[in-house]
Coordinates of C-alpha atoms and ligand atoms in Angstrom, one line a residue:
X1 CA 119.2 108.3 101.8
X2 CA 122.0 110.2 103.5
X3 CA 120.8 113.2 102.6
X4 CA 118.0 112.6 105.1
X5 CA 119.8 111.3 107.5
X6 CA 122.0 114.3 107.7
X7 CA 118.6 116.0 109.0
X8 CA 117.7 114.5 112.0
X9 CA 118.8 115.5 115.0
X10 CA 119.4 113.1 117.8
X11 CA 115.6 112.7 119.8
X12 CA 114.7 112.4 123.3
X13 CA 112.8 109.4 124.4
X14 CA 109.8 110.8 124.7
X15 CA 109.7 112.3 121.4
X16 CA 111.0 108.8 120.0
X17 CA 107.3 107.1 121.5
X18 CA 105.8 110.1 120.3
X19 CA 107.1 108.9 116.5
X20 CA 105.8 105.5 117.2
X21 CA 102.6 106.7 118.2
X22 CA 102.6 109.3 114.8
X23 CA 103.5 106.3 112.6
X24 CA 100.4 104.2 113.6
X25 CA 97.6 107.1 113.1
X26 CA 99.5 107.4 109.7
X27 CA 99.4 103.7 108.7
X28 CA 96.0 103.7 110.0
X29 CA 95.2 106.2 107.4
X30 CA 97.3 104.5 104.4
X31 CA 96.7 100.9 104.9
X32 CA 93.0 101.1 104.3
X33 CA 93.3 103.5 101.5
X34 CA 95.8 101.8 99.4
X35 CA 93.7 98.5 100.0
X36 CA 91.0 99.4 98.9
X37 CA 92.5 101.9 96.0
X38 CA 94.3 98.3 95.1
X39 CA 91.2 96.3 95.4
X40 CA 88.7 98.4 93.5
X41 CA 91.1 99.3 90.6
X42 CA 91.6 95.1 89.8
X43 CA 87.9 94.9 90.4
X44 CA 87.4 97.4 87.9
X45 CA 90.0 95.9 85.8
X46 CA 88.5 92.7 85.8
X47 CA 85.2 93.4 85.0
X48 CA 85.6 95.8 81.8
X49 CA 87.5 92.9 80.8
X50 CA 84.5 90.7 81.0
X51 CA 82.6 93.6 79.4
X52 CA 85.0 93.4 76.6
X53 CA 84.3 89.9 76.3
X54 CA 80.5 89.8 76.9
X55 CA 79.4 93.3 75.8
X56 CA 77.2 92.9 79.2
X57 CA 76.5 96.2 80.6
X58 CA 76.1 95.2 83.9
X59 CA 79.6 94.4 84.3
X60 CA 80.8 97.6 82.6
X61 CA 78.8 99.3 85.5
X62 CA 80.0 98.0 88.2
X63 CA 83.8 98.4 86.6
X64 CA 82.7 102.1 86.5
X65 CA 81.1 102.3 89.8
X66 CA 84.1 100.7 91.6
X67 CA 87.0 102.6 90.2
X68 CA 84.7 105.7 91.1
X69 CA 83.5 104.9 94.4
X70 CA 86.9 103.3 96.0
X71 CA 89.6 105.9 94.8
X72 CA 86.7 108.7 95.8
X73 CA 88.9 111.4 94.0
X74 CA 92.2 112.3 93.2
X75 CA 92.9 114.9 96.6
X76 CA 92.1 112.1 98.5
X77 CA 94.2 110.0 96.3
X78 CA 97.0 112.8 97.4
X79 CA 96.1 113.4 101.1
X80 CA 95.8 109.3 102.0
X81 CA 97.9 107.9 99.5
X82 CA 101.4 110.3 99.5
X83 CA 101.5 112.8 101.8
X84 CA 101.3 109.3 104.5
X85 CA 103.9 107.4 102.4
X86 CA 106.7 110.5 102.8
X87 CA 105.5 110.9 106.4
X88 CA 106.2 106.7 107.0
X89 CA 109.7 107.5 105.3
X90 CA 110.7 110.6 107.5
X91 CA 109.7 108.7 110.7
X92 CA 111.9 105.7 110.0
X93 CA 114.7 108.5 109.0
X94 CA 114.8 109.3 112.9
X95 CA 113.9 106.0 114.1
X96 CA 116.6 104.2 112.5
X97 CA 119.3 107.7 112.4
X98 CA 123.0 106.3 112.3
X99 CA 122.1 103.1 111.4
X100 CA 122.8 101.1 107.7
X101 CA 119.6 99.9 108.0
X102 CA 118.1 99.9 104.2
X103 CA 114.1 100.6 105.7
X104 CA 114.4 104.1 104.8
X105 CA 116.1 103.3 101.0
X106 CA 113.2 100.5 100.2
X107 CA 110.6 102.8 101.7
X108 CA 111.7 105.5 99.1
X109 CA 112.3 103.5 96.3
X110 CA 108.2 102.4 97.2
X111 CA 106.9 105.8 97.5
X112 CA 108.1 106.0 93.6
X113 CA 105.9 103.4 92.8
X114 CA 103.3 103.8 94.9
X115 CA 102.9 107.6 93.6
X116 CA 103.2 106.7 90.2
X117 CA 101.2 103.8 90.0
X118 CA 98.4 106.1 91.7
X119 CA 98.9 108.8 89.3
X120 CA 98.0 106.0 86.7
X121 CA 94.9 105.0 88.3
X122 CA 94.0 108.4 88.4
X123 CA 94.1 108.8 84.9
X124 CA 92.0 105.5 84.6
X125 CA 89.6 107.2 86.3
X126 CA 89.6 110.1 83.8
X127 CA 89.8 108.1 80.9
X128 CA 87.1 105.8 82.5
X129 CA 84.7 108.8 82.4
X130 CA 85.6 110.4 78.8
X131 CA 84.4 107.4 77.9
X132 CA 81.1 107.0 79.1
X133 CA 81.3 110.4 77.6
X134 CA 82.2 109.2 74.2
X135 CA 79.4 106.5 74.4
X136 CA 76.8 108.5 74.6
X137 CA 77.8 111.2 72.0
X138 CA 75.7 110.4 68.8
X139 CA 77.8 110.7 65.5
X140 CA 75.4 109.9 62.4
X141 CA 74.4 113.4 61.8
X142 CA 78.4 114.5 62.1
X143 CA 79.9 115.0 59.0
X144 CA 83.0 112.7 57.9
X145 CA 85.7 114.7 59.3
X146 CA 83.6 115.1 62.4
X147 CA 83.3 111.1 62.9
X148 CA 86.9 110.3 61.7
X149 CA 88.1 112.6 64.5
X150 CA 86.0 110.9 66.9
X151 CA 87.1 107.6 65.9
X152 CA 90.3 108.4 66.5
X153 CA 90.0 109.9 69.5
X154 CA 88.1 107.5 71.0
X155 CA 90.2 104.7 70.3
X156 CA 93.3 107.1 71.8
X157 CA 91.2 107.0 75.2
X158 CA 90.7 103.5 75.3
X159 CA 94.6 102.8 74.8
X160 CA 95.2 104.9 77.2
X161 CA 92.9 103.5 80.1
X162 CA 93.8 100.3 79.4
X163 CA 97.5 100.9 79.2
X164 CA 96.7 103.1 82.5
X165 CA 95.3 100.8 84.6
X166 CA 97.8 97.7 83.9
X167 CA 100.7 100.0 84.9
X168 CA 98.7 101.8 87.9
X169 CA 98.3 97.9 89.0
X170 CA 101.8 96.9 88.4
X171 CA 103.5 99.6 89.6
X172 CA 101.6 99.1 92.8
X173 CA 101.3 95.4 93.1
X174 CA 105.3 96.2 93.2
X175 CA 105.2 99.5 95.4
X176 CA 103.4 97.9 97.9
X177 CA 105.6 94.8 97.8
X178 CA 108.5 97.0 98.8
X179 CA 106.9 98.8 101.1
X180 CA 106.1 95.7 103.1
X181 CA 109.4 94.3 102.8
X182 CA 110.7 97.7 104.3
X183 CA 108.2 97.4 107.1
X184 CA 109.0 94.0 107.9
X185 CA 112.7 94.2 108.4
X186 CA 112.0 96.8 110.3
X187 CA 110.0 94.5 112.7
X188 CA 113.0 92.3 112.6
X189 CA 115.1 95.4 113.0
X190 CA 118.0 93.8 115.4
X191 CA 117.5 90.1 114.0
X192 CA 117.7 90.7 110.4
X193 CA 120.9 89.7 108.8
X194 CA 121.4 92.1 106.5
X195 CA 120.5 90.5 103.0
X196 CA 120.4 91.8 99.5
X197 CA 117.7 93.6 98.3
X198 CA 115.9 90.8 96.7
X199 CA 116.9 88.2 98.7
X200 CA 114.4 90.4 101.1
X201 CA 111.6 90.1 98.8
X202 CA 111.5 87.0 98.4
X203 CA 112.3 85.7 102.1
X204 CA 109.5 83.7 103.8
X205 CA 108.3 86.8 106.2
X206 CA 107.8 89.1 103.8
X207 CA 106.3 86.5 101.2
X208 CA 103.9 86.0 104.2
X209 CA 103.3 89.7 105.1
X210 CA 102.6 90.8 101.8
X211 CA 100.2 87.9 101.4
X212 CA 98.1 89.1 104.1
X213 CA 98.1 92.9 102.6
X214 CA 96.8 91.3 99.5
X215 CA 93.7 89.4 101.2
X216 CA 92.9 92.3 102.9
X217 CA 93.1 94.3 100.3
X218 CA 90.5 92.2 97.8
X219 CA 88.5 91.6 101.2
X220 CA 88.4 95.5 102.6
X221 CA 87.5 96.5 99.4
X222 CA 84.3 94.0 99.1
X223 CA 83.3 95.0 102.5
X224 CA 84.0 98.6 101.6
X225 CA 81.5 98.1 98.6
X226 CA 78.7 96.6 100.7
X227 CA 79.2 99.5 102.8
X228 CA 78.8 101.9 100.3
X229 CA 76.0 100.3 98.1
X230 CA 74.0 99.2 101.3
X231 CA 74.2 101.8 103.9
X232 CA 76.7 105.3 102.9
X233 CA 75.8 106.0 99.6
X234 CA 72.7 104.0 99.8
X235 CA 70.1 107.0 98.5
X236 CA 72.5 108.5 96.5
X237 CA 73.1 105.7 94.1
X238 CA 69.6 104.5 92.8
X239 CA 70.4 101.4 91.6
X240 CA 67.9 98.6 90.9
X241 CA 67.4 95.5 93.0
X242 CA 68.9 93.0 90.0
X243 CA 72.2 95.3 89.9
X244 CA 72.2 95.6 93.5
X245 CA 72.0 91.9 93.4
X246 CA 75.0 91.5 91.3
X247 CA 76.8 93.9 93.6
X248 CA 76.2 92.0 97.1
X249 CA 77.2 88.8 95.3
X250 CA 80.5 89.8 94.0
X251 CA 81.3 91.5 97.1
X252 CA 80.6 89.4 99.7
X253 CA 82.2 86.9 98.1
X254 CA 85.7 88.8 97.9
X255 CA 84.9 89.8 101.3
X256 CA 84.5 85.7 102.2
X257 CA 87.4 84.0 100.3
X258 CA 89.9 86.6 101.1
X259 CA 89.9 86.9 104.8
X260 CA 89.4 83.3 105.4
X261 CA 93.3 83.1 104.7
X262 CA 94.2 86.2 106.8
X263 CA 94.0 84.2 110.4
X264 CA 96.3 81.4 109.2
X265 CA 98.7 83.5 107.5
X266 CA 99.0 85.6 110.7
X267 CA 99.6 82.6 112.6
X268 CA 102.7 81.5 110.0
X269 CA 103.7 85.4 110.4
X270 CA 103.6 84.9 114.2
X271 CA 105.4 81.5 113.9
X272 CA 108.1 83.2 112.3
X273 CA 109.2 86.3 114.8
X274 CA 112.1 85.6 116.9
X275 CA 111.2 85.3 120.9
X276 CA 112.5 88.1 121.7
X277 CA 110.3 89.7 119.5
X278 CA 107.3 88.4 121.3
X279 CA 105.6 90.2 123.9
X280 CA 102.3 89.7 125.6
X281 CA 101.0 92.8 123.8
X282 CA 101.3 91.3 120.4
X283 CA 99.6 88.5 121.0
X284 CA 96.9 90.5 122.4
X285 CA 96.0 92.6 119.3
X286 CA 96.8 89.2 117.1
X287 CA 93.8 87.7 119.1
X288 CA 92.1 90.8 118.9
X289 CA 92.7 91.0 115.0
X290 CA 91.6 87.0 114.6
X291 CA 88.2 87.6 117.0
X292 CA 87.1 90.3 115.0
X293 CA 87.6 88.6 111.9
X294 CA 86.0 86.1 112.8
X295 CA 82.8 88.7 113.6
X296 CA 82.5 89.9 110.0
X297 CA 82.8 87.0 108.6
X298 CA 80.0 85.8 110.5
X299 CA 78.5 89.4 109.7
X300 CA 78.9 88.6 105.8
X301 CA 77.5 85.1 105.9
X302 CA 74.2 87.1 107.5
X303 CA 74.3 89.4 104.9
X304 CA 74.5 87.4 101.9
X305 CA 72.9 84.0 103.2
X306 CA 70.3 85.7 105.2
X307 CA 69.9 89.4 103.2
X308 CA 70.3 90.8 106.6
X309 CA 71.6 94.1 105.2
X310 CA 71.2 96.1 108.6
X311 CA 74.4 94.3 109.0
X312 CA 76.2 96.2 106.9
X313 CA 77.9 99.2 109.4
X314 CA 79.0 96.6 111.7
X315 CA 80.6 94.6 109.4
X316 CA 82.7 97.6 107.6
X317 CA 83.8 98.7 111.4
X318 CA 84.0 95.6 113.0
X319 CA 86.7 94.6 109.7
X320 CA 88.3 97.9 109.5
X321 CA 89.7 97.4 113.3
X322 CA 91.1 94.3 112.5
X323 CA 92.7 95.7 110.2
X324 CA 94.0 98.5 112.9
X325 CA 94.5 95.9 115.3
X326 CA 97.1 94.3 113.0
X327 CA 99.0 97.3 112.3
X328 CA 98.9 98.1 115.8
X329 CA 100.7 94.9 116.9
X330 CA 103.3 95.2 113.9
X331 CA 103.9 98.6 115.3
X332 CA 104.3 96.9 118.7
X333 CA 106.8 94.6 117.3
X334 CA 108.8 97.3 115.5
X335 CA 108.6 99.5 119.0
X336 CA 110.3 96.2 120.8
X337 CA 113.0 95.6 118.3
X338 CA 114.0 99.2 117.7
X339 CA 113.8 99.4 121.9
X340 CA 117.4 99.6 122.0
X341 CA 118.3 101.5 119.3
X342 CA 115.8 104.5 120.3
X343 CA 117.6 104.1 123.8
X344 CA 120.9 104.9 121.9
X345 CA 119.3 107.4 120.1
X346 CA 118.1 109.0 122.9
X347 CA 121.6 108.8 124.8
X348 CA 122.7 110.8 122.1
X349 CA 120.1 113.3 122.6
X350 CA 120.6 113.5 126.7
X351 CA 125.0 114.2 126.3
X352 CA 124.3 117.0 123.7
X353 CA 121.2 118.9 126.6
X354 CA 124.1 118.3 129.3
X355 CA 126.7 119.6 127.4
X356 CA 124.5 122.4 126.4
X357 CA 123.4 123.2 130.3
X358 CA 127.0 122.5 131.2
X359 CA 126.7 119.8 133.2
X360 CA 129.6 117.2 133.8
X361 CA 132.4 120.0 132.7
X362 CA 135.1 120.4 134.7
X363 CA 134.3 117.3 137.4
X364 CA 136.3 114.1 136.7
X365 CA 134.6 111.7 137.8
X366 CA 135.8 108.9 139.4
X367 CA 134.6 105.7 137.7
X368 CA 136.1 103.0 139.4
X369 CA 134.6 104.4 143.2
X370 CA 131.6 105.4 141.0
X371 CA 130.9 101.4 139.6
X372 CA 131.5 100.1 143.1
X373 CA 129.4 102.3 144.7
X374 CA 126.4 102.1 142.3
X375 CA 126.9 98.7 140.5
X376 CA 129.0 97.0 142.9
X377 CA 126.4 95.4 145.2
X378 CA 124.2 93.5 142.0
X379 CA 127.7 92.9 140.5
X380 CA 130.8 91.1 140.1
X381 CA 133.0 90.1 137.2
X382 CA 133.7 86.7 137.7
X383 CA 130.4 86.0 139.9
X384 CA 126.7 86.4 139.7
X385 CA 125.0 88.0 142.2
X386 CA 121.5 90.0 141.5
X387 CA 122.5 90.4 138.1
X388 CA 124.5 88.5 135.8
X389 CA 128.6 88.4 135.6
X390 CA 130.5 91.1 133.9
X391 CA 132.2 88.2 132.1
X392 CA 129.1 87.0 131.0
X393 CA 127.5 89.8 129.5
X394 CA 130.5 92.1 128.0
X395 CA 131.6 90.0 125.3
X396 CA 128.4 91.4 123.0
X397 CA 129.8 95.0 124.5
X398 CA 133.2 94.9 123.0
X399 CA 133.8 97.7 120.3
X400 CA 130.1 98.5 121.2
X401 CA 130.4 101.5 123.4
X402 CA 127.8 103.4 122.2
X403 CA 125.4 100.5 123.0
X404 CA 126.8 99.7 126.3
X405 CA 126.4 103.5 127.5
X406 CA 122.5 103.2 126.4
X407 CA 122.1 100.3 128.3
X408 CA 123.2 101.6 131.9
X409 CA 121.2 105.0 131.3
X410 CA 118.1 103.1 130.5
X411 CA 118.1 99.3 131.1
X412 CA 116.1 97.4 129.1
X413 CA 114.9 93.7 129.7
X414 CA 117.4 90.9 128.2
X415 CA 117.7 87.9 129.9
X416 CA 114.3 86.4 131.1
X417 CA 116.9 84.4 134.3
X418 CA 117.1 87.5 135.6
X419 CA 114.7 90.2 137.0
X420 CA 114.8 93.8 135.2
X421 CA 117.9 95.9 135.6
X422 CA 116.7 98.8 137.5
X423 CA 117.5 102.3 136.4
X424 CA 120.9 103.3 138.3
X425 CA 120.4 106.7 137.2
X426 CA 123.7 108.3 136.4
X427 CA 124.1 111.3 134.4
X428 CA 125.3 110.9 130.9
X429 CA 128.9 111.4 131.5
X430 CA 128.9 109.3 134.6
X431 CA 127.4 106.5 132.3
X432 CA 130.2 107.2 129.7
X433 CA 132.9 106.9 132.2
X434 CA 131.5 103.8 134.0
X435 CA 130.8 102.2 130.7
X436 CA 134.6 102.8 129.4
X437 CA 136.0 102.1 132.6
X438 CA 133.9 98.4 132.5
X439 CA 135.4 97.2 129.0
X440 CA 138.6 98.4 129.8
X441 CA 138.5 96.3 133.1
X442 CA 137.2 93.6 131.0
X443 CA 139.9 93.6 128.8
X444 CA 142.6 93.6 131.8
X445 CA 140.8 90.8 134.2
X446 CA 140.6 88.5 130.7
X447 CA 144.2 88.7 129.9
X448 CA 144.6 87.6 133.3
Ligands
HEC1 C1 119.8 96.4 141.8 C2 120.7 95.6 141.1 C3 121.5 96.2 140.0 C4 122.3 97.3 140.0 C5 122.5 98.3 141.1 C6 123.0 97.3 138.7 N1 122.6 96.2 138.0 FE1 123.3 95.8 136.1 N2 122.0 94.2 136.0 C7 121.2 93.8 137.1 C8 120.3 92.7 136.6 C9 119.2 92.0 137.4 C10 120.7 92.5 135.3 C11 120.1 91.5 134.3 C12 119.0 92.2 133.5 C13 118.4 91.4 132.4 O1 119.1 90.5 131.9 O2 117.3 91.8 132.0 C14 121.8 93.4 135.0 C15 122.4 93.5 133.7 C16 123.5 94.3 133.5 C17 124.3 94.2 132.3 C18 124.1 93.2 131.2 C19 123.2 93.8 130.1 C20 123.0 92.8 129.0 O3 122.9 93.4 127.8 O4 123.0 91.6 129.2 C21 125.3 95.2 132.4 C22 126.4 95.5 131.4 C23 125.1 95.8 133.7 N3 124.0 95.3 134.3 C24 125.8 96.9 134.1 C25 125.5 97.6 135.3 C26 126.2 98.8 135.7 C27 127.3 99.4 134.9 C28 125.6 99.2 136.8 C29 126.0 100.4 137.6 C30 125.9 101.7 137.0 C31 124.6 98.2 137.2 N4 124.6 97.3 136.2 C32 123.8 98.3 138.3 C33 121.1 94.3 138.3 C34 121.7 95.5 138.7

């Protein structure tokens, strides 16, 4: 992905939270979407399978109504399911810019398989209709050549939604894999040991992660049904009370088995972060996320146990928002571990607007007077005083300029033994010159 990488320009901090912010409205979008695309197209799967089997109309109904209903129609399929996808990819382009970091790679390589596996579902859909078409054509009074062309046609359709549907769920049973293996390493963004590709796949936290999409997934869409049959497109659809039945049944009980798992597995996910990663914050919308869940599943044990269906908004909100509240504390955890890249980032972006007003040309600055003046009285290089020992801390700094620089221009917490750094405020090349003139003292005191 060099190619896009070549097109960012260095950001300004604000702009960086301003990405952040971007990529969680866009998540919120996709997340649901491709859940419940996901959910309803196995549903549907499932069920004209058992129609296959049983020849029971019923289930060859509601394998209709769910492919219909859940991927709504293929703009939609478009607008939530792509445009978000290349969005997610750009962001992480300027996010992680100058890094190796393979995020923006995996994310691509996703958005493949993600697009095409929708395209497939999308022609499901079709083929799903043409059908239903097909079924109710009457052929006896046809002549032969008529019926033979029928025949063959109709069997063409039903290849092709069948073969249609397995690959739309493969290809994005495997998309969506990726994708959440990008995301997570990008969570883990200064931790992760850079491993190979499926290595990633396969490691305990994204095993994890992608579990939890999955529940959510089988669960938002059963909750999304309930919604639709009970409350949104309650006069719309007619149906009678034994199908409607049938309907609450299967979907409350995919809304109840599969979020039971979600709290624990969020728990193992949390259990897994490193401590720096974990801020007050995240545990915050993690409590938030497990409370709520709580909430609908008590919402869809009214609903199904009681045939309280007045329930049924609160339950589809109430579930959708713990859903945002997990992607919002992800997002918190990737804004944390990508802290100090952005910083560099953003050091970048400061040099090129003062070389561009001017500023710091023709001045030498004086490092040495300028580090005793504004660093000199927290510290020392042998010796702690407010803040830790130069000896201490400039090891990690060696060969790390870059890093170094970003630090003293915008301090970020590191070592809970100590309080915050506070901003010493020195202009970019000030910052340069202290930094440089810090490892090279370094350098000469440890020979010593
Ligand atoms: C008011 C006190 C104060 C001043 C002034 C100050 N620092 Fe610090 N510095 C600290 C404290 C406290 C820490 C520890 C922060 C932490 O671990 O979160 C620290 C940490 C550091 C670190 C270690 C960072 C790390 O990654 O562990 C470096 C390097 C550093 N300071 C350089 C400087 C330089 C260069 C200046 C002058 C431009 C300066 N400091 C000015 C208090 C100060």
């Amino acid at each position: 992905m060099e190619f896009l990488d070549k097109l960012v320009l260095p950001q300004s901090a604000e702009h960086i939270q301003l990405l952040h912010y971007i990529l969680m409205l866009v998540l919120f979008l996709f997340i649901p979407f491709i859940s419940v695309v996901f959910g309803g197209t196995f549903l549907s799967y499932t069920f004209r399978k058992k129609f296959n089997k049983t020849g029971d109309k019923t289930f060859l109904r509601f394998a209709k109504d769910t492919i219909q209903l859940l991927t709504v129609n293929s703009y939609i399929g478009l607008i939530l399911g792509i445009v978000p996808l290349i969005t997610i990819i750009l962001i992480f382009a300027q996010l992680l810019h100058t890094t190796t970091f393979p995020t923006v790679s995996d994310l691509s390589l996703s958005f493949l398989l993600v697009s095409a596996g929708l395209i497939f579902i999308y022609v499901y859909r079709l083929s799903f209709a043409l059908k239903i078409v097909f079924d109710a054509v009457e052929t006896k009074s046809a002549d032969d050549f008529v019926k033979e062309e029928f025949t063959s046609y109709y069997s063409k359709t039903s290849k092709l939604s069948d073969n249609s549907v397995r690959l739309g769920l493969i290809l994005l049973f495997i998309g969506m894999w990726i994708f959440t293996g990008a995301l997570t390493t990008a969570v883990y963004f200064d931790a992760w040991k850079s491993s190979s590709f499926f290595a990633t796949l396969f490691s305990a936290k994204v095993l994890i992660n992608f579990l939890i999409w999955l529940c959510i997934s089988f669960s938002l869409t059963g909750v999304t049904l309930l919604f639709l049959f009970l409350f949104w497109k309650k006069n719309e659809l007619k149906v009678s009370e034994d199908y409607k039945d049938f309907v609450i049944g299967i979907s409350s009980r995919y809304a109840l088995y599969f979020s039971l798992p979600i709290p624990v597995l969020i728990l193992l996910s949390i259990n897994l972060l490193s401590d720096s990663l974990l801020s007050d914050t995240m545990f915050a919308y993690s409590a938030i996320a497990i409370i709520l869940l709580f909430l609908s599943l008590n919402f869809v044990y009214l609903l199904y146990y009681k045939k309280q269906y007045n329930y049924v908004p609160y339950l589809f909100f109430t579930f959708l928002f713990a859903v945002l509240s997990l992607i919002i504390k992800d997002q918190i955890t990737v804004n944390n571990a990508t802290k100090y890249h952005s910083v560099v980032l953003s050091t970048e972006y400061d040099k090129i607007l003062a070389e561009l007003k001017g500023e710091g040309k023709g001045e030498t600055i004086n490092a040495a007077e300028l580090y005793q003046v504004r660093c000199g009285a927290c510290h020392k290089f042998d010796q702690k005083l407010v803040g830790p020992a130069h000896f201490d801390v400039l090891p990690k700094y060696v060969g790390k300029e870059a890093q170094l620089v970003a630090f003293i221009r915008n301090p970020v917490k590191v070592d809970p033994a100590y309080p915050p750094m506070p901003n010493p405020g020195l202009k970019p090349a000030e910052a340069e010159a202290v930094a440089k003139y810090l490892l090279e003292e370094y350098q000469k005191l440890k020979g010593k």
